[in-house]
Amino acid sequence: MKYASFYRYLLPFWRRELLILVLSSITMLLGLVNPYLAKLIIDRAYANKDIKLFIILFGIGGIVFVLSGLFNSFSNYLNRYIKIRLNFDFNRRIFKKLQKLPYASFLDSSTGEHLYKISYDAEQSSRFMADILPQAVELIPKSVFIFLIIFYMNFKIALLTLVLTPSLYAVSYYFNRRIKKAYKAWVEDSQGIFKRLQEVLSHIQLVKAFGKERRQTGIYVRSLVKNMRFNLGKTKLEAMGLFANSLVNRIILGLILFYGGYQVIIGQLTFGSLSAIIIYLSQLSGIQGSLAKFFQETTEGMISYKRVETILNAPPSAIEVNEAREFAITRGRVELRNVSFGYDKRMILDNLSFSVDEGSFVGLVGPSGCGKTTIINLILRLYSPIKGEILIDDCCINKIKSKTLYEQIGMVLQEPYLWNDSIKNNILYAEEGASFTQVQEAAKIACIDDFVEGLRDGYNTIIGENACKISEGQKQRIAIARAVIKKPRILILDEALSSVDCQKENLIINNLRAFLKGTTIIMVSHRVATIEKMDVVYFLADPGKMEISTHDKLISQAIYQKYVAQSLGC
């Protein structure tokens, strides 16, 4: 089978799965007993008016019925248990794998797409994997056994059944191919709705600021209508398939019963045998319906499973080499050596080389889009250079284990991503074992302590989704506190003070110098007043050239003068 790889996910539950298969087999065999008991009751107990035999056969039938129900109930419980565990396992695997994917892979897909796969596709895949084996073991062998029993009772009716039955599978095959296409289109469209919903809700402030609630509602309703049409089309195909199966099934059953009645009339078949055959054929009819549903659900489950597998089989980040090791950053010297990087064949950095001395406080500047943030992402190993290498303390960062690397680097982004949690927990995110005193100290360095202590709940204040309850400047200062609490050997600030006033900025920079002595600090900024405070300025003039000097010396260069004039709005 094309997707037989899913069996490895069932391996941890092989004992329970084996027990389900055994119980399903026993239940299937017990289900074949009662029709034959009916034949014996009619042909022997009724015909011979044997009350003792009637009671015995009736009692056996009752025991079979109870045992069948008991085994079936226990089998269903185990099946549901495996589904729940598989769903948990899938969610865990998908989330874990997402954490290992390279940063660039998230730029090509939306959060909504991943959420849909975790929520819907994982559950569909779990149901598919848990059901396919027990159903296959129960339905297919049962069909074979029923045919053999009918063959034993009357080979002519068995041959007629064998000739007519393939038409049922032809109908199922035809509709399942059409349903597969419709289901795939519906799933992909549903994912698009989920993606759009997540995007709108996460940008609700923008929607309200522009008064676009009505427009967004219209777009959402239109997408729901489109999805409903997909769903109705799929449902129509399913209904047509079930009807066609039912119709063909009844025609076949009617023809067989007509011929069986003829056999009874001419004396070649007993009434009891015909009754048993009718019950067996009814079971066979139910099996054909179940098989049609089985093939349909298998088709749908395979589609979801394939979508989940695109994540689970995606190549993880290859930035860290196999021989990566623990590495203590003692100096904090950063070097880019002949580094080239680009997007969509457009080179952002071209054979760029420069180094940042240990313990220095430097400014990384340049026109918008020149590659400053790209350099930061390369140092953080979020991107991998096309050519060249990045070194920290003369060690290539690809040879440093991720955990070790990120424990020793602090990062503050222009967009300060904060959790819908307390201020204290947001600061502790970088150093979970830090004490409350350390939290307060970090807040003081970031000049956010006065604001926090003035709140009713202080550091336990919940700041809301996307920190919607506080200002942008306050968000940035909490993010700075989060970065400095772990006392990093290298601290990177990417436009981290863009929403902070100049007075607060001066205080924060002075606090960083005092608190993080010996730490290499790289600050990206467009503010001239900020750049002037740096020990050294790194000016990215073009993709392959980095001008390195102080602000006072660089200002004599025309290209830097132009950049400064643009920054000042001149």
Coordinates of C-alpha atoms in Angstrom, one line a residue:
M1 CA 0.0 0.0 0.0
K2 CA 1.3 3.4 -0.9
Y3 CA 0.9 4.8 2.6
A4 CA 1.8 1.6 4.5
S5 CA 4.4 3.7 6.4
F6 CA 1.6 4.5 8.9
Y7 CA 2.0 1.1 10.4
R8 CA 5.0 2.4 12.3
Y9 CA 2.8 4.7 14.3
L10 CA 0.6 1.8 15.4
L11 CA 3.7 -0.2 16.6
P12 CA 3.6 1.2 20.2
F13 CA 0.0 -0.2 20.4
W14 CA 0.6 -3.5 18.8
R15 CA -0.6 -5.6 21.8
R16 CA -3.9 -3.7 21.9
E17 CA -4.2 -3.7 18.1
L18 CA -3.6 -7.5 18.1
L19 CA -6.3 -8.0 20.8
I20 CA -8.7 -5.9 18.7
L21 CA -7.9 -8.1 15.7
V22 CA -8.5 -11.2 17.8
L23 CA -11.8 -9.9 19.2
S24 CA -12.9 -8.7 15.8
S25 CA -12.2 -12.2 14.4
I26 CA -14.1 -13.9 17.2
T27 CA -17.0 -11.4 16.8
M28 CA -17.0 -12.0 13.1
L29 CA -17.1 -15.8 13.5
L30 CA -19.9 -15.6 16.2
G31 CA -21.9 -13.5 13.7
L32 CA -21.9 -16.5 11.3
V33 CA -23.3 -18.9 13.9
N34 CA -26.9 -17.6 14.4
P35 CA -28.0 -17.8 10.7
Y36 CA -27.1 -21.5 10.7
L37 CA -28.8 -22.0 14.0
A38 CA -31.9 -20.5 12.4
K39 CA -31.7 -23.2 9.6
L40 CA -31.4 -26.0 12.3
I41 CA -34.4 -24.6 14.2
I42 CA -36.6 -24.5 11.1
D43 CA -35.5 -27.7 9.5
R44 CA -35.1 -29.9 12.6
A45 CA -36.7 -28.4 15.7
Y46 CA -39.8 -27.0 13.9
A47 CA -40.1 -29.8 11.4
N48 CA -39.8 -32.5 14.0
K49 CA -41.6 -30.5 16.8
D50 CA -38.6 -31.1 19.0
I51 CA -39.0 -28.7 21.9
K52 CA -35.7 -29.9 23.6
L53 CA -33.7 -29.2 20.5
F54 CA -35.4 -25.9 20.1
I55 CA -34.5 -24.8 23.6
I56 CA -30.9 -25.9 23.2
L57 CA -30.5 -24.1 19.9
F58 CA -32.2 -21.0 21.2
G59 CA -30.0 -21.0 24.3
I60 CA -26.9 -21.3 22.1
G61 CA -28.1 -18.4 20.0
G62 CA -28.6 -16.3 23.1
I63 CA -25.1 -17.1 24.4
V64 CA -23.6 -16.3 21.0
F65 CA -25.5 -13.0 21.0
V66 CA -24.3 -12.0 24.5
L67 CA -20.7 -13.0 23.8
S68 CA -20.7 -11.2 20.5
G69 CA -22.0 -8.0 22.1
L70 CA -19.4 -8.2 25.0
F71 CA -16.5 -8.8 22.7
N72 CA -17.7 -6.0 20.3
S73 CA -18.0 -3.5 23.2
F74 CA -14.5 -4.3 24.5
S75 CA -13.1 -4.1 21.0
N76 CA -14.7 -0.6 20.5
Y77 CA -13.2 0.6 23.8
L78 CA -9.7 -0.5 22.7
N79 CA -10.2 1.1 19.3
R80 CA -11.3 4.4 20.8
Y81 CA -8.3 4.3 23.2
I82 CA -5.9 3.8 20.3
K83 CA -7.5 6.7 18.4
I84 CA -7.1 9.0 21.4
R85 CA -3.5 8.0 21.9
L86 CA -2.7 8.2 18.2
N87 CA -4.2 11.7 18.1
F88 CA -2.1 12.7 21.0
D89 CA 1.0 11.1 19.4
F90 CA 0.4 12.9 16.1
N91 CA -0.1 16.3 17.7
R92 CA 3.1 15.8 19.8
R93 CA 5.1 14.6 16.7
I94 CA 3.8 17.4 14.5
F95 CA 4.4 20.2 17.1
K96 CA 7.9 18.8 17.8
K97 CA 8.7 18.6 14.1
L98 CA 7.5 22.1 13.6
Q99 CA 10.0 23.3 16.2
K100 CA 12.8 21.6 14.2
L101 CA 12.0 23.0 10.8
P102 CA 14.2 25.8 9.5
Y103 CA 12.9 29.3 10.0
A104 CA 12.6 29.9 6.3
S105 CA 10.0 27.1 5.9
F106 CA 7.6 29.1 8.0
L107 CA 7.8 32.0 5.6
D108 CA 6.2 29.9 2.8
S109 CA 3.2 28.7 4.8
S110 CA 0.7 30.3 7.2
T111 CA 0.1 29.7 10.9
G112 CA -3.5 28.8 10.0
E113 CA -2.3 26.0 7.7
H114 CA -0.2 24.4 10.4
L115 CA -3.1 24.7 13.0
Y116 CA -5.5 23.0 10.6
K117 CA -3.1 20.1 10.1
I118 CA -2.6 19.7 13.8
S119 CA -6.3 19.9 14.7
Y120 CA -8.2 18.3 11.7
D121 CA -5.8 16.3 9.7
A122 CA -4.2 14.7 12.8
E123 CA -7.6 13.6 14.1
Q124 CA -8.6 12.2 10.7
S125 CA -5.3 10.3 10.3
S126 CA -5.7 8.8 13.8
R127 CA -9.2 7.6 13.0
F128 CA -8.1 6.2 9.7
M129 CA -5.1 4.3 11.2
A130 CA -7.1 2.9 14.1
D131 CA -10.0 1.7 12.0
I132 CA -8.4 0.3 8.9
L133 CA -6.9 -3.0 10.2
P134 CA -9.9 -4.1 12.4
Q135 CA -12.4 -3.3 9.6
A136 CA -10.3 -5.0 7.0
V137 CA -10.0 -8.1 9.2
E138 CA -13.7 -8.1 9.9
L139 CA -15.2 -7.2 6.6
I140 CA -13.1 -9.0 4.0
P141 CA -12.8 -12.5 5.7
K142 CA -16.4 -12.4 6.7
S143 CA -17.4 -11.9 3.1
V144 CA -15.3 -14.9 2.2
F145 CA -16.7 -17.1 5.0
I146 CA -20.3 -16.2 4.1
F147 CA -19.7 -17.1 0.5
L148 CA -18.2 -20.5 1.5
I149 CA -21.1 -21.2 3.9
I150 CA -23.6 -20.4 1.1
F151 CA -21.6 -22.5 -1.3
Y152 CA -21.8 -25.4 1.2
M153 CA -25.5 -25.0 1.5
N154 CA -26.2 -24.5 -2.2
F155 CA -23.4 -24.0 -4.7
K156 CA -25.8 -22.7 -7.4
I157 CA -26.8 -19.7 -5.3
A158 CA -23.2 -19.2 -4.3
L159 CA -22.1 -19.1 -8.0
L160 CA -24.9 -16.6 -8.8
T161 CA -23.7 -14.5 -5.8
L162 CA -20.1 -14.7 -7.1
V163 CA -21.2 -13.5 -10.5
L164 CA -23.3 -10.6 -9.4
T165 CA -21.2 -9.2 -6.5
P166 CA -18.4 -7.6 -8.6
S167 CA -20.8 -5.0 -9.9
L168 CA -21.0 -3.6 -6.3
Y169 CA -17.3 -3.0 -6.2
A170 CA -17.3 -1.4 -9.6
V171 CA -19.9 1.2 -8.3
S172 CA -17.8 1.8 -5.2
Y173 CA -14.6 2.3 -7.2
Y174 CA -16.3 4.8 -9.6
F175 CA -17.7 7.0 -6.8
N176 CA -14.6 6.8 -4.5
R177 CA -12.4 8.2 -7.3
R178 CA -14.8 11.2 -7.7
I179 CA -15.2 11.6 -3.9
K180 CA -11.4 11.6 -3.4
K181 CA -11.0 14.7 -5.7
A182 CA -14.0 16.5 -4.1
Y183 CA -12.8 15.7 -0.6
K184 CA -9.3 17.0 -1.3
A185 CA -10.7 20.2 -2.7
W186 CA -12.9 20.6 0.4
V187 CA -10.0 20.0 2.8
E188 CA -7.8 22.5 1.1
D189 CA -10.5 25.1 1.0
S190 CA -11.3 24.5 4.7
Q191 CA -7.7 25.0 5.5
G192 CA -7.8 28.4 3.6
I193 CA -10.8 29.5 5.8
F194 CA -8.9 28.5 8.9
K195 CA -5.9 30.4 7.7
R196 CA -8.0 33.5 6.9
L197 CA -9.8 33.3 10.3
Q198 CA -6.5 33.1 12.2
E199 CA -5.1 36.0 10.3
V200 CA -8.2 38.3 10.8
L201 CA -8.4 37.6 14.5
S202 CA -4.7 38.2 15.0
H203 CA -5.0 41.5 13.2
I204 CA -8.3 42.6 14.8
Q205 CA -6.9 46.0 15.8
L206 CA -6.0 46.8 12.2
V207 CA -9.5 45.7 11.0
K208 CA -11.2 48.0 13.6
A209 CA -8.8 50.9 13.0
F210 CA -9.7 50.9 9.3
G211 CA -13.4 50.2 9.9
K212 CA -13.2 47.0 7.8
E213 CA -15.4 44.8 10.0
R214 CA -18.2 44.6 7.4
R215 CA -15.7 43.9 4.6
Q216 CA -14.0 41.1 6.5
T217 CA -17.4 39.6 7.5
G218 CA -18.4 39.7 3.8
I219 CA -15.1 38.0 2.7
Y220 CA -15.5 35.3 5.5
V221 CA -19.2 34.6 4.6
R222 CA -18.3 34.3 0.9
S223 CA -15.5 31.8 1.8
L224 CA -18.0 29.9 3.9
V225 CA -20.5 29.8 1.0
K226 CA -17.7 28.5 -1.3
N227 CA -16.7 25.9 1.3
M228 CA -20.3 24.9 1.8
R229 CA -20.7 24.3 -2.0
F230 CA -17.6 22.1 -1.9
N231 CA -19.0 20.2 1.0
L232 CA -22.4 19.9 -0.6
G233 CA -20.8 18.6 -3.8
K234 CA -18.9 16.0 -1.8
T235 CA -22.0 15.1 0.2
K236 CA -24.0 14.8 -3.0
L237 CA -21.4 12.4 -4.4
E238 CA -21.4 10.4 -1.2
A239 CA -25.2 10.2 -1.2
M240 CA -25.3 9.2 -4.9
G241 CA -22.7 6.5 -4.2
L242 CA -24.6 5.1 -1.2
F243 CA -27.8 5.1 -3.3
A244 CA -26.2 3.4 -6.2
N245 CA -24.6 0.8 -3.9
S246 CA -27.9 0.3 -2.2
L247 CA -29.8 0.0 -5.4
V248 CA -27.4 -2.5 -7.0
N249 CA -27.3 -4.4 -3.7
R250 CA -31.1 -4.7 -3.5
I251 CA -31.3 -5.8 -7.2
I252 CA -28.7 -8.5 -6.6
L253 CA -30.3 -9.6 -3.4
G254 CA -33.8 -9.7 -5.1
L255 CA -32.4 -11.9 -8.0
I256 CA -30.7 -14.3 -5.6
L257 CA -33.9 -14.6 -3.4
F258 CA -36.0 -15.1 -6.5
Y259 CA -33.8 -17.9 -7.6
G260 CA -33.6 -19.3 -4.0
G261 CA -37.5 -19.4 -3.8
Y262 CA -37.5 -21.3 -7.1
Q263 CA -35.1 -23.8 -5.6
V264 CA -37.4 -24.3 -2.6
I265 CA -40.5 -24.8 -4.9
I266 CA -38.8 -27.5 -7.0
G267 CA -37.6 -29.2 -3.8
Q268 CA -33.8 -28.7 -4.2
L269 CA -33.5 -26.4 -1.2
T270 CA -35.1 -26.6 2.3
F271 CA -37.0 -23.6 3.7
G272 CA -34.6 -23.5 6.6
S273 CA -31.6 -23.3 4.3
L274 CA -33.3 -20.5 2.3
S275 CA -33.9 -18.7 5.6
A276 CA -30.3 -19.0 6.6
I277 CA -29.1 -18.0 3.1
I278 CA -31.4 -14.9 3.3
I279 CA -29.8 -13.9 6.7
Y280 CA -26.3 -14.5 5.3
L281 CA -27.1 -12.5 2.3
S282 CA -28.5 -9.7 4.5
Q283 CA -25.2 -9.8 6.4
L284 CA -23.3 -9.8 3.0
S285 CA -25.4 -6.8 1.9
G286 CA -24.5 -4.9 5.1
I287 CA -20.9 -5.8 4.5
Q288 CA -21.0 -4.4 1.0
G289 CA -22.4 -1.1 2.5
S290 CA -19.7 -1.1 5.1
L291 CA -17.1 -1.8 2.5
A292 CA -18.3 1.2 0.5
K293 CA -18.0 3.4 3.6
F294 CA -14.7 1.7 4.4
F295 CA -13.2 2.6 1.0
Q296 CA -14.6 6.1 1.3
E297 CA -13.2 6.7 4.8
T298 CA -9.9 5.2 3.7
T299 CA -9.7 7.6 0.8
E300 CA -10.3 10.6 3.0
G301 CA -8.0 9.3 5.7
M302 CA -5.2 8.8 3.3
I303 CA -5.5 12.4 2.1
S304 CA -5.3 13.7 5.7
Y305 CA -2.4 11.3 6.4
K306 CA -0.5 12.5 3.4
R307 CA -0.9 16.1 4.5
V308 CA 0.4 15.3 7.9
E309 CA 3.3 13.4 6.4
T310 CA 4.4 16.5 4.5
I311 CA 5.3 18.0 7.9
L312 CA 6.6 14.8 9.5
N313 CA 8.8 14.0 6.5
A314 CA 10.0 17.5 5.9
P315 CA 13.8 17.8 6.2
P316 CA 14.7 19.4 9.5
S317 CA 17.0 22.3 9.8
A318 CA 20.4 21.2 8.4
I319 CA 22.2 24.2 9.8
E320 CA 23.6 22.3 12.8
V321 CA 26.1 19.6 11.7
N322 CA 26.2 16.1 13.2
E323 CA 29.4 16.8 15.0
A324 CA 28.0 19.8 16.8
R325 CA 29.2 20.2 20.3
E326 CA 28.7 22.1 23.5
F327 CA 30.6 25.4 23.3
A328 CA 31.2 28.1 25.9
I329 CA 31.3 31.6 24.5
T330 CA 34.0 33.2 26.6
R331 CA 34.8 36.3 24.6
G332 CA 31.9 37.0 22.3
R333 CA 33.8 37.8 19.1
V334 CA 31.6 37.5 16.0
E335 CA 32.9 37.1 12.5
L336 CA 31.3 36.8 9.1
R337 CA 33.8 35.3 6.6
N338 CA 33.0 35.5 2.9
V339 CA 29.3 35.2 3.5
S340 CA 26.7 35.3 0.6
F341 CA 23.0 35.1 1.0
G342 CA 19.9 36.0 -1.0
Y343 CA 16.2 35.5 -1.6
D344 CA 14.7 34.2 -4.9
K345 CA 18.1 34.6 -6.7
R346 CA 18.4 38.2 -5.5
M347 CA 21.7 38.5 -3.5
I348 CA 21.3 40.5 -0.3
L349 CA 24.9 39.8 0.9
D350 CA 27.7 39.1 -1.5
N351 CA 31.0 37.7 -0.2
L352 CA 30.7 39.9 2.9
S353 CA 33.4 39.7 5.6
F354 CA 33.7 41.6 8.8
S355 CA 34.2 40.9 12.5
V356 CA 32.9 42.4 15.8
D357 CA 35.4 42.6 18.6
E358 CA 34.6 41.0 22.0
G359 CA 32.9 43.2 24.6
S360 CA 32.2 46.0 22.1
F361 CA 29.0 48.0 21.8
V362 CA 28.5 48.4 18.1
G363 CA 25.8 49.9 15.8
L364 CA 24.8 48.0 12.7
V365 CA 23.3 50.6 10.2
G366 CA 22.4 51.0 6.6
P367 CA 19.5 51.8 4.3
S368 CA 16.2 49.9 4.7
G369 CA 16.4 46.5 2.9
C370 CA 20.2 46.5 2.7
G371 CA 20.5 43.3 4.8
K372 CA 20.9 44.3 8.4
T373 CA 18.2 42.0 9.7
T374 CA 19.5 39.3 7.4
I375 CA 22.9 39.5 9.1
I376 CA 21.2 39.2 12.5
N377 CA 19.2 36.1 11.3
L378 CA 22.4 34.6 10.0
I379 CA 24.2 35.1 13.3
L380 CA 21.2 33.6 15.1
R381 CA 21.4 30.7 12.7
L382 CA 17.8 31.2 11.6
Y383 CA 19.2 31.3 8.0
S384 CA 22.1 29.4 6.5
P385 CA 24.4 31.3 4.2
I386 CA 24.7 30.2 0.6
K387 CA 28.4 30.6 0.9
G388 CA 30.9 31.4 3.6
E389 CA 30.7 30.8 7.4
I390 CA 29.8 32.6 10.6
L391 CA 32.1 32.2 13.6
I392 CA 31.8 33.0 17.3
D393 CA 35.1 32.9 19.2
D394 CA 36.6 31.4 16.0
C395 CA 34.2 28.5 16.1
C396 CA 31.7 28.0 13.2
I397 CA 28.2 28.4 14.6
N398 CA 27.1 25.3 12.7
K399 CA 29.3 23.2 15.0
I400 CA 27.7 24.6 18.1
K401 CA 24.7 22.8 19.5
S402 CA 21.5 24.9 19.3
K403 CA 20.8 24.7 23.0
T404 CA 24.3 25.9 23.9
L405 CA 24.2 28.7 21.3
Y406 CA 20.9 30.2 22.2
E407 CA 21.6 30.0 26.0
Q408 CA 24.4 32.4 25.4
I409 CA 22.8 34.8 22.9
G410 CA 20.2 37.4 23.8
M411 CA 17.9 38.8 21.2
V412 CA 15.4 41.7 21.1
L413 CA 13.4 42.1 18.0
Q414 CA 11.7 45.3 16.7
E415 CA 8.4 43.4 17.0
P416 CA 8.6 42.2 20.6
Y417 CA 6.7 38.9 20.6
L418 CA 5.2 38.5 24.1
W419 CA 2.9 35.8 25.5
N420 CA -0.6 36.2 26.8
D421 CA 0.8 35.8 30.3
S422 CA 2.0 37.8 33.2
I423 CA 4.9 40.2 32.9
K424 CA 7.0 38.1 35.2
N425 CA 6.5 35.0 33.2
N426 CA 7.3 36.8 30.0
I427 CA 10.6 38.0 31.4
L428 CA 11.3 34.5 32.8
Y429 CA 10.8 33.0 29.4
A430 CA 14.6 33.4 28.7
E431 CA 15.7 32.1 32.1
E432 CA 13.0 30.0 33.7
G433 CA 15.1 29.2 36.8
A434 CA 15.7 32.9 37.6
S435 CA 14.6 34.3 40.9
F436 CA 12.1 37.1 41.4
T437 CA 14.9 39.4 42.4
Q438 CA 16.6 38.7 39.1
V439 CA 13.3 39.5 37.3
Q440 CA 13.2 42.9 39.1
E441 CA 16.8 43.6 38.3
A442 CA 16.2 42.9 34.6
A443 CA 13.2 45.1 34.6
K444 CA 15.2 47.9 36.2
I445 CA 17.9 47.6 33.5
A446 CA 15.2 47.9 30.8
C447 CA 13.6 50.8 32.7
I448 CA 10.2 49.1 32.9
D449 CA 10.3 48.6 36.7
D450 CA 8.5 51.8 37.6
F451 CA 5.6 51.1 35.2
V452 CA 5.2 47.5 36.4
E453 CA 5.3 48.3 40.1
G454 CA 2.6 51.0 39.5
L455 CA 0.2 48.3 38.2
R456 CA -2.4 46.9 40.6
D457 CA -1.1 43.3 40.1
G458 CA 2.5 44.3 39.5
Y459 CA 4.6 41.7 37.8
N460 CA 1.6 39.3 37.9
T461 CA -0.3 41.5 35.4
I462 CA -1.6 39.6 32.4
I463 CA -0.7 41.7 29.3
G464 CA -3.2 40.1 26.9
E465 CA -2.9 38.5 23.4
N466 CA 0.0 40.2 21.5
A467 CA 0.5 42.3 24.7
C468 CA -2.5 44.4 23.6
K469 CA -2.9 45.9 27.1
I470 CA 0.4 47.8 27.0
S471 CA 2.1 50.2 24.7
E472 CA 4.7 49.4 22.0
G473 CA 7.4 51.0 24.0
Q474 CA 6.5 49.0 27.1
K475 CA 6.5 45.8 25.1
Q476 CA 10.0 46.6 23.8
R477 CA 11.3 47.2 27.3
I478 CA 9.8 44.0 28.6
A479 CA 11.5 42.2 25.7
I480 CA 14.8 43.8 26.7
A481 CA 14.4 42.6 30.3
R482 CA 13.7 39.1 28.9
A483 CA 16.9 39.2 27.0
V484 CA 19.2 40.5 29.7
I485 CA 18.0 38.4 32.6
K486 CA 20.1 35.5 31.4
K487 CA 23.2 37.7 31.1
P488 CA 24.1 36.7 27.5
R489 CA 27.6 36.8 26.1
I490 CA 26.2 38.3 22.9
L491 CA 23.2 40.7 22.9
I492 CA 21.5 41.6 19.6
L493 CA 19.0 44.5 19.5
D494 CA 17.2 44.8 16.2
E495 CA 15.4 48.2 16.3
A496 CA 14.6 47.2 19.8
L497 CA 14.3 50.8 21.0
S498 CA 12.3 52.3 18.1
S499 CA 9.2 52.9 20.2
V500 CA 11.1 54.1 23.3
D501 CA 11.6 57.9 23.9
C502 CA 15.2 59.3 23.7
Q503 CA 15.4 59.8 27.5
K504 CA 14.5 56.2 28.3
E505 CA 16.8 55.0 25.5
N506 CA 19.8 56.8 27.0
L507 CA 19.0 55.2 30.4
I508 CA 18.7 51.7 28.9
I509 CA 21.9 52.0 26.9
N510 CA 23.8 53.2 30.0
N511 CA 22.3 50.4 32.0
L512 CA 23.3 47.8 29.4
R513 CA 26.9 49.1 29.4
A514 CA 27.0 48.9 33.2
F515 CA 25.2 45.6 33.7
L516 CA 26.6 43.7 30.7
K517 CA 30.3 44.5 31.0
G518 CA 32.2 42.2 28.7
T519 CA 29.1 41.4 26.6
T520 CA 29.3 42.0 22.9
I521 CA 26.2 44.1 22.0
I522 CA 25.1 44.6 18.4
M523 CA 22.4 47.2 18.0
V524 CA 20.5 47.9 14.7
S525 CA 19.0 51.4 14.7
H526 CA 18.0 54.2 12.3
R527 CA 18.2 56.9 15.0
V528 CA 21.3 59.1 14.5
A529 CA 21.3 60.0 18.2
T530 CA 21.5 56.2 19.0
I531 CA 24.2 55.6 16.5
E532 CA 26.4 58.4 18.0
K533 CA 26.5 56.5 21.3
M534 CA 28.0 53.3 19.8
D535 CA 31.7 52.5 20.2
V536 CA 31.9 51.5 16.5
V537 CA 29.5 51.8 13.7
Y538 CA 29.2 49.1 11.0
F539 CA 27.7 50.7 7.9
L540 CA 26.5 48.2 5.2
A541 CA 27.1 50.3 2.1
D542 CA 26.4 47.6 -0.4
P543 CA 25.9 43.8 -0.4
G544 CA 29.7 43.1 -0.3
K545 CA 31.1 46.0 1.6
M546 CA 30.9 46.9 5.3
E547 CA 32.4 50.3 6.4
I548 CA 33.6 50.1 10.0
S549 CA 34.5 53.2 12.0
T550 CA 33.1 55.7 14.4
H551 CA 30.1 57.9 13.6
D552 CA 32.3 61.0 13.6
K553 CA 34.7 59.5 11.1
L554 CA 32.1 58.0 8.8
I555 CA 30.2 61.3 8.5
S556 CA 32.9 62.5 6.2
Q557 CA 31.9 60.0 3.6
A558 CA 29.2 61.1 1.1
I559 CA 27.3 57.9 1.1
Y560 CA 27.1 57.9 4.9
Q561 CA 26.1 61.5 4.9
K562 CA 23.3 60.7 2.5
Y563 CA 22.1 57.8 4.8
V564 CA 22.2 60.1 7.9
A565 CA 20.3 62.8 6.0
Q566 CA 17.6 60.3 5.1
S567 CA 17.4 59.1 8.7
L568 CA 16.9 62.6 9.8
G569 CA 14.2 63.2 7.2
C570 CA 16.3 65.8 5.4

